mmCIF file of C-alpha atoms in Angstrom:
data_model
loop_
_atom_site.group_PDB
_atom_site.id
_atom_site.type_symbol
_atom_site.label_atom_id
_atom_site.label_comp_id
_atom_site.label_asym_id
_atom_site.label_seq_id
_atom_site.Cartn_x
_atom_site.Cartn_y
_atom_site.Cartn_z
ATOM 1 C CA MET A 811 -49.312 -44.832 -39.221
ATOM 2 C CA SER A 812 -46.698 -45.891 -36.775
ATOM 3 C CA GLU A 813 -44.198 -46.463 -39.688
ATOM 4 C CA ILE A 814 -44.708 -42.799 -40.853
ATOM 5 C CA ILE A 815 -44.258 -41.453 -37.243
ATOM 6 C CA SER A 816 -41.155 -43.573 -36.647
ATOM 7 C CA SER A 817 -39.552 -42.530 -40.032
ATOM 8 C CA GLN A 818 -40.294 -38.836 -39.263
ATOM 9 C CA THR A 819 -38.742 -39.337 -35.879
ATOM 10 C CA GLN A 820 -35.740 -41.111 -37.369
ATOM 11 C CA GLU A 821 -35.367 -38.275 -39.846
ATOM 12 C CA ALA A 822 -35.419 -35.662 -37.143
ATOM 13 C CA ILE A 823 -32.846 -37.687 -35.026
ATOM 14 C CA ASP A 824 -30.663 -38.038 -38.060
ATOM 15 C CA ARG A 825 -30.735 -34.307 -38.721
ATOM 16 C CA ARG A 826 -29.956 -33.490 -35.090
ATOM 17 C CA PHE A 827 -26.827 -35.737 -35.038
ATOM 18 C CA MET A 828 -25.721 -34.525 -38.531
ATOM 19 C CA ALA A 829 -25.854 -30.946 -37.272
ATOM 20 C CA ALA A 830 -23.466 -32.220 -34.435
ATOM 21 C CA ALA A 831 -21.179 -33.572 -37.102
ATOM 22 C CA LEU A 832 -21.327 -30.296 -38.991
ATOM 23 C CA ASN A 833 -20.063 -28.517 -35.853
ATOM 24 C CA GLN A 834 -17.063 -30.960 -35.903
ATOM 25 C CA ALA A 835 -16.505 -29.958 -39.601
ATOM 26 C CA ASP A 836 -16.426 -26.331 -38.604
ATOM 27 C CA ILE A 837 -13.555 -27.042 -36.256
ATOM 28 C CA ALA A 838 -11.570 -28.880 -38.923
ATOM 29 C CA GLY A 839 -12.122 -25.849 -41.307
ATOM 30 C CA GLU A 840 -11.080 -23.341 -38.574
ATOM 31 C CA ASN A 841 -7.866 -25.388 -38.228
ATOM 32 C CA GLY A 842 -7.173 -25.279 -41.885
ATOM 33 C CA ASP A 843 -8.214 -28.738 -42.792
ATOM 34 C CA VAL A 844 -10.836 -30.029 -45.139
ATOM 35 C CA PRO A 845 -14.107 -29.563 -43.041
ATOM 36 C CA VAL A 846 -15.336 -32.982 -42.492
ATOM 37 C CA GLY A 847 -16.824 -33.986 -39.196
ATOM 38 C CA ALA A 848 -18.209 -37.193 -37.597
ATOM 39 C CA VAL A 849 -20.022 -38.212 -34.515
ATOM 40 C CA ILE A 850 -20.771 -41.721 -33.229
ATOM 41 C CA VAL A 851 -24.099 -42.308 -31.581
ATOM 42 C CA CYS A 852 -25.214 -45.218 -29.374
ATOM 43 C CA GLU A 853 -28.652 -45.340 -27.739
ATOM 44 C CA ASN A 854 -29.355 -41.727 -29.031
ATOM 45 C CA LYS A 855 -26.284 -40.417 -27.205
ATOM 46 C CA ILE A 856 -23.141 -39.048 -28.805
ATOM 47 C CA ILE A 857 -20.294 -41.240 -27.542
ATOM 48 C CA ALA A 858 -17.402 -39.955 -29.886
ATOM 49 C CA LYS A 859 -16.585 -37.003 -32.015
ATOM 50 C CA GLY A 860 -13.978 -36.495 -34.664
ATOM 51 C CA TYR A 861 -12.990 -33.963 -37.320
ATOM 52 C CA ASN A 862 -10.257 -34.009 -40.072
ATOM 53 C CA GLN A 863 -6.827 -33.435 -38.571
ATOM 54 C CA ARG A 864 -4.567 -34.574 -41.408
ATOM 55 C CA HIS A 865 -2.651 -31.291 -41.590
ATOM 56 C CA GLN A 866 -2.836 -30.598 -37.843
ATOM 57 C CA LEU A 867 -1.374 -34.016 -37.061
ATOM 58 C CA GLY A 868 0.567 -34.659 -40.236
ATOM 59 C CA ASP A 869 -1.103 -37.937 -40.450
ATOM 60 C CA PRO A 870 -2.775 -39.115 -43.685
ATOM 61 C CA THR A 871 -5.126 -41.357 -41.659
ATOM 62 C CA ALA A 872 -6.416 -38.596 -39.459
ATOM 63 C CA HIS A 873 -9.806 -38.459 -41.060
ATOM 64 C CA ALA A 874 -12.873 -37.522 -38.941
ATOM 65 C CA GLU A 875 -14.334 -41.047 -39.084
ATOM 66 C CA VAL A 876 -11.046 -42.738 -37.986
ATOM 67 C CA ILE A 877 -10.661 -40.264 -35.048
ATOM 68 C CA ALA A 878 -14.300 -40.822 -33.982
ATOM 69 C CA LEU A 879 -13.940 -44.617 -34.322
ATOM 70 C CA THR A 880 -10.902 -44.681 -32.089
ATOM 71 C CA ALA A 881 -12.601 -42.473 -29.537
ATOM 72 C CA ALA A 882 -15.778 -44.650 -29.665
ATOM 73 C CA ALA A 883 -13.880 -47.851 -29.170
ATOM 74 C CA GLU A 884 -12.108 -46.253 -26.175
ATOM 75 C CA TYR A 885 -15.468 -45.219 -24.690
ATOM 76 C CA VAL A 886 -17.117 -48.628 -25.153
ATOM 77 C CA GLY A 887 -13.890 -50.474 -24.146
ATOM 78 C CA ASN A 888 -14.177 -52.620 -27.250
ATOM 79 C CA TRP A 889 -13.304 -52.388 -30.888
ATOM 80 C CA ARG A 890 -16.761 -53.852 -31.775
ATOM 81 C CA LEU A 891 -19.158 -51.037 -32.060
ATOM 82 C CA GLY A 892 -22.353 -52.927 -32.742
ATOM 83 C CA GLY A 893 -25.437 -50.838 -31.899
ATOM 84 C CA CYS A 894 -23.765 -47.640 -32.960
ATOM 85 C CA THR A 895 -24.324 -45.228 -35.859
ATOM 86 C CA ILE A 896 -21.753 -43.039 -37.311
ATOM 87 C CA TYR A 897 -22.824 -39.622 -38.805
ATOM 88 C CA VAL A 898 -20.319 -37.984 -41.166
ATOM 89 C CA THR A 899 -20.761 -34.850 -43.292
ATOM 90 C CA LEU A 900 -19.078 -36.374 -46.417
ATOM 91 C CA GLU A 901 -19.331 -39.799 -47.881
ATOM 92 C CA PRO A 902 -16.457 -41.859 -46.462
ATOM 93 C CA CYS A 903 -13.403 -42.807 -48.545
ATOM 94 C CA CYS A 904 -12.203 -46.346 -48.961
ATOM 95 C CA MET A 905 -10.130 -46.315 -45.740
ATOM 96 C CA CYS A 906 -12.976 -44.977 -43.631
ATOM 97 C CA ALA A 907 -15.648 -47.060 -45.155
ATOM 98 C CA GLY A 908 -13.373 -50.133 -44.412
ATOM 99 C CA ALA A 909 -12.715 -48.927 -40.912
ATOM 100 C CA CYS A 910 -16.614 -48.705 -40.329
ATOM 101 C CA VAL A 911 -17.000 -52.221 -41.570
ATOM 102 C CA LEU A 912 -14.128 -53.505 -39.339
ATOM 103 C CA GLY A 913 -15.627 -51.704 -36.366
ATOM 104 C CA ARG A 914 -18.892 -53.508 -36.894
ATOM 105 C CA LEU A 915 -21.030 -50.244 -36.784
ATOM 106 C CA ASP A 916 -24.688 -50.931 -37.480
ATOM 107 C CA ARG A 917 -25.394 -47.894 -39.438
ATOM 108 C CA LEU A 918 -23.818 -45.090 -41.418
ATOM 109 C CA VAL A 919 -25.549 -41.717 -42.161
ATOM 110 C CA PHE A 920 -23.719 -39.300 -44.353
ATOM 111 C CA GLY A 921 -24.414 -35.761 -45.722
ATOM 112 C CA CYS A 922 -23.100 -35.209 -49.220
ATOM 113 C CA ASN A 923 -21.806 -37.662 -51.821
ATOM 114 C CA ASP A 924 -18.129 -37.581 -52.709
ATOM 115 C CA PRO A 925 -17.867 -38.265 -56.506
ATOM 116 C CA LYS A 926 -14.027 -38.273 -56.408
ATOM 117 C CA ALA A 927 -13.399 -40.628 -53.421
ATOM 118 C CA GLY A 928 -16.733 -41.896 -52.051
ATOM 119 C CA ALA A 929 -16.734 -45.622 -51.090
ATOM 120 C CA CYS A 930 -20.292 -45.868 -49.891
ATOM 121 C CA GLY A 931 -22.089 -45.709 -53.252
ATOM 122 C CA SER A 932 -20.370 -43.143 -55.470
ATOM 123 C CA LEU A 933 -17.249 -44.954 -56.655
ATOM 124 C CA TYR A 934 -17.464 -48.153 -54.558
ATOM 125 C CA ASN A 935 -19.816 -49.563 -51.945
ATOM 126 C CA ILE A 936 -17.581 -51.065 -49.440
ATOM 127 C CA VAL A 937 -19.979 -50.771 -46.463
ATOM 128 C CA GLN A 938 -22.559 -52.948 -48.297
ATOM 129 C CA ASP A 939 -20.338 -55.383 -50.150
ATOM 130 C CA ASP A 940 -21.817 -58.896 -49.827
ATOM 131 C CA ARG A 941 -18.299 -60.380 -50.040
ATOM 132 C CA LEU A 942 -17.298 -58.892 -46.611
ATOM 133 C CA ASN A 943 -18.270 -60.300 -43.320
ATOM 134 C CA HIS A 944 -20.228 -57.301 -42.047
ATOM 135 C CA ARG A 945 -22.451 -54.759 -43.790
ATOM 136 C CA LEU A 946 -23.899 -51.406 -42.557
ATOM 137 C CA SER A 947 -27.343 -49.912 -43.229
ATOM 138 C CA VAL A 948 -26.782 -46.575 -45.030
ATOM 139 C CA THR A 949 -28.762 -43.376 -45.103
ATOM 140 C CA LYS A 950 -27.538 -40.771 -47.652
ATOM 141 C CA GLY A 951 -28.229 -37.115 -48.065
ATOM 142 C CA VAL A 952 -28.927 -35.970 -44.516
ATOM 143 C CA LEU A 953 -28.511 -32.172 -44.466
ATOM 144 C CA ALA A 954 -26.704 -32.629 -47.873
ATOM 145 C CA ASP A 955 -26.955 -28.990 -48.922
ATOM 146 C CA GLU A 956 -25.429 -27.717 -45.580
ATOM 147 C CA CYS A 957 -22.645 -30.316 -45.771
ATOM 148 C CA SER A 958 -21.857 -29.348 -49.404
ATOM 149 C CA LEU A 959 -21.878 -25.697 -48.640
ATOM 150 C CA VAL A 960 -19.279 -26.026 -45.911
ATOM 151 C CA LEU A 961 -17.089 -27.784 -48.302
ATOM 152 C CA ARG A 962 -17.661 -25.448 -51.187
ATOM 153 C CA GLU A 963 -16.969 -22.329 -49.044
ATOM 154 C CA PHE A 964 -13.809 -23.798 -47.731
ATOM 155 C CA PHE A 965 -12.316 -24.609 -51.219
ATOM 156 C CA GLN A 966 -13.479 -21.198 -52.508
ATOM 157 C CA LYS A 967 -11.461 -19.479 -49.664
ATOM 158 C CA LYS A 968 -8.539 -21.634 -50.462
ATOM 159 C CA ARG A 969 -8.626 -20.731 -54.145
ATOM 160 C CA VAL A 970 -8.975 -16.940 -53.406
ATOM 161 C CA SER A 971 -6.128 -16.974 -50.939
ATOM 162 C CA ARG A 972 -3.787 -18.672 -53.660
ATOM 163 C CA GLN A 973 -4.367 -15.776 -56.109
#
């Protein structure tokens, strides 16, 4: 019985923090960037936020996850982010998955799969590769429909504006 209660509780917690990541994705979209958002949580508290800023900053590495990881490391005062969970609306790419491994996060929770660039199960599985010195626990599909919808609507608007 306690396992059911804790998994339901964890599911509710994951949904709450993914909603916060979706808020970050909205900011990216409002700024004309692909709407991907991330939050990093430690002890049930958001310690860092990030959203895609590649166009805004003119930086190919300015993905939501990288921005959130940098902010979390500054908050903690250490690049090692053990005990932390990252919530991101879209499955991380190779760069971001590698950054999560290097940051020693405990857990990754993502919304929707990325069949074209996903490196946490879709194309690769960097965050759980036994050959690396660190692996993350992964939870997929939290608020997946909402996360997918934000991306679909963004790209539909882009296509319409090009016509």
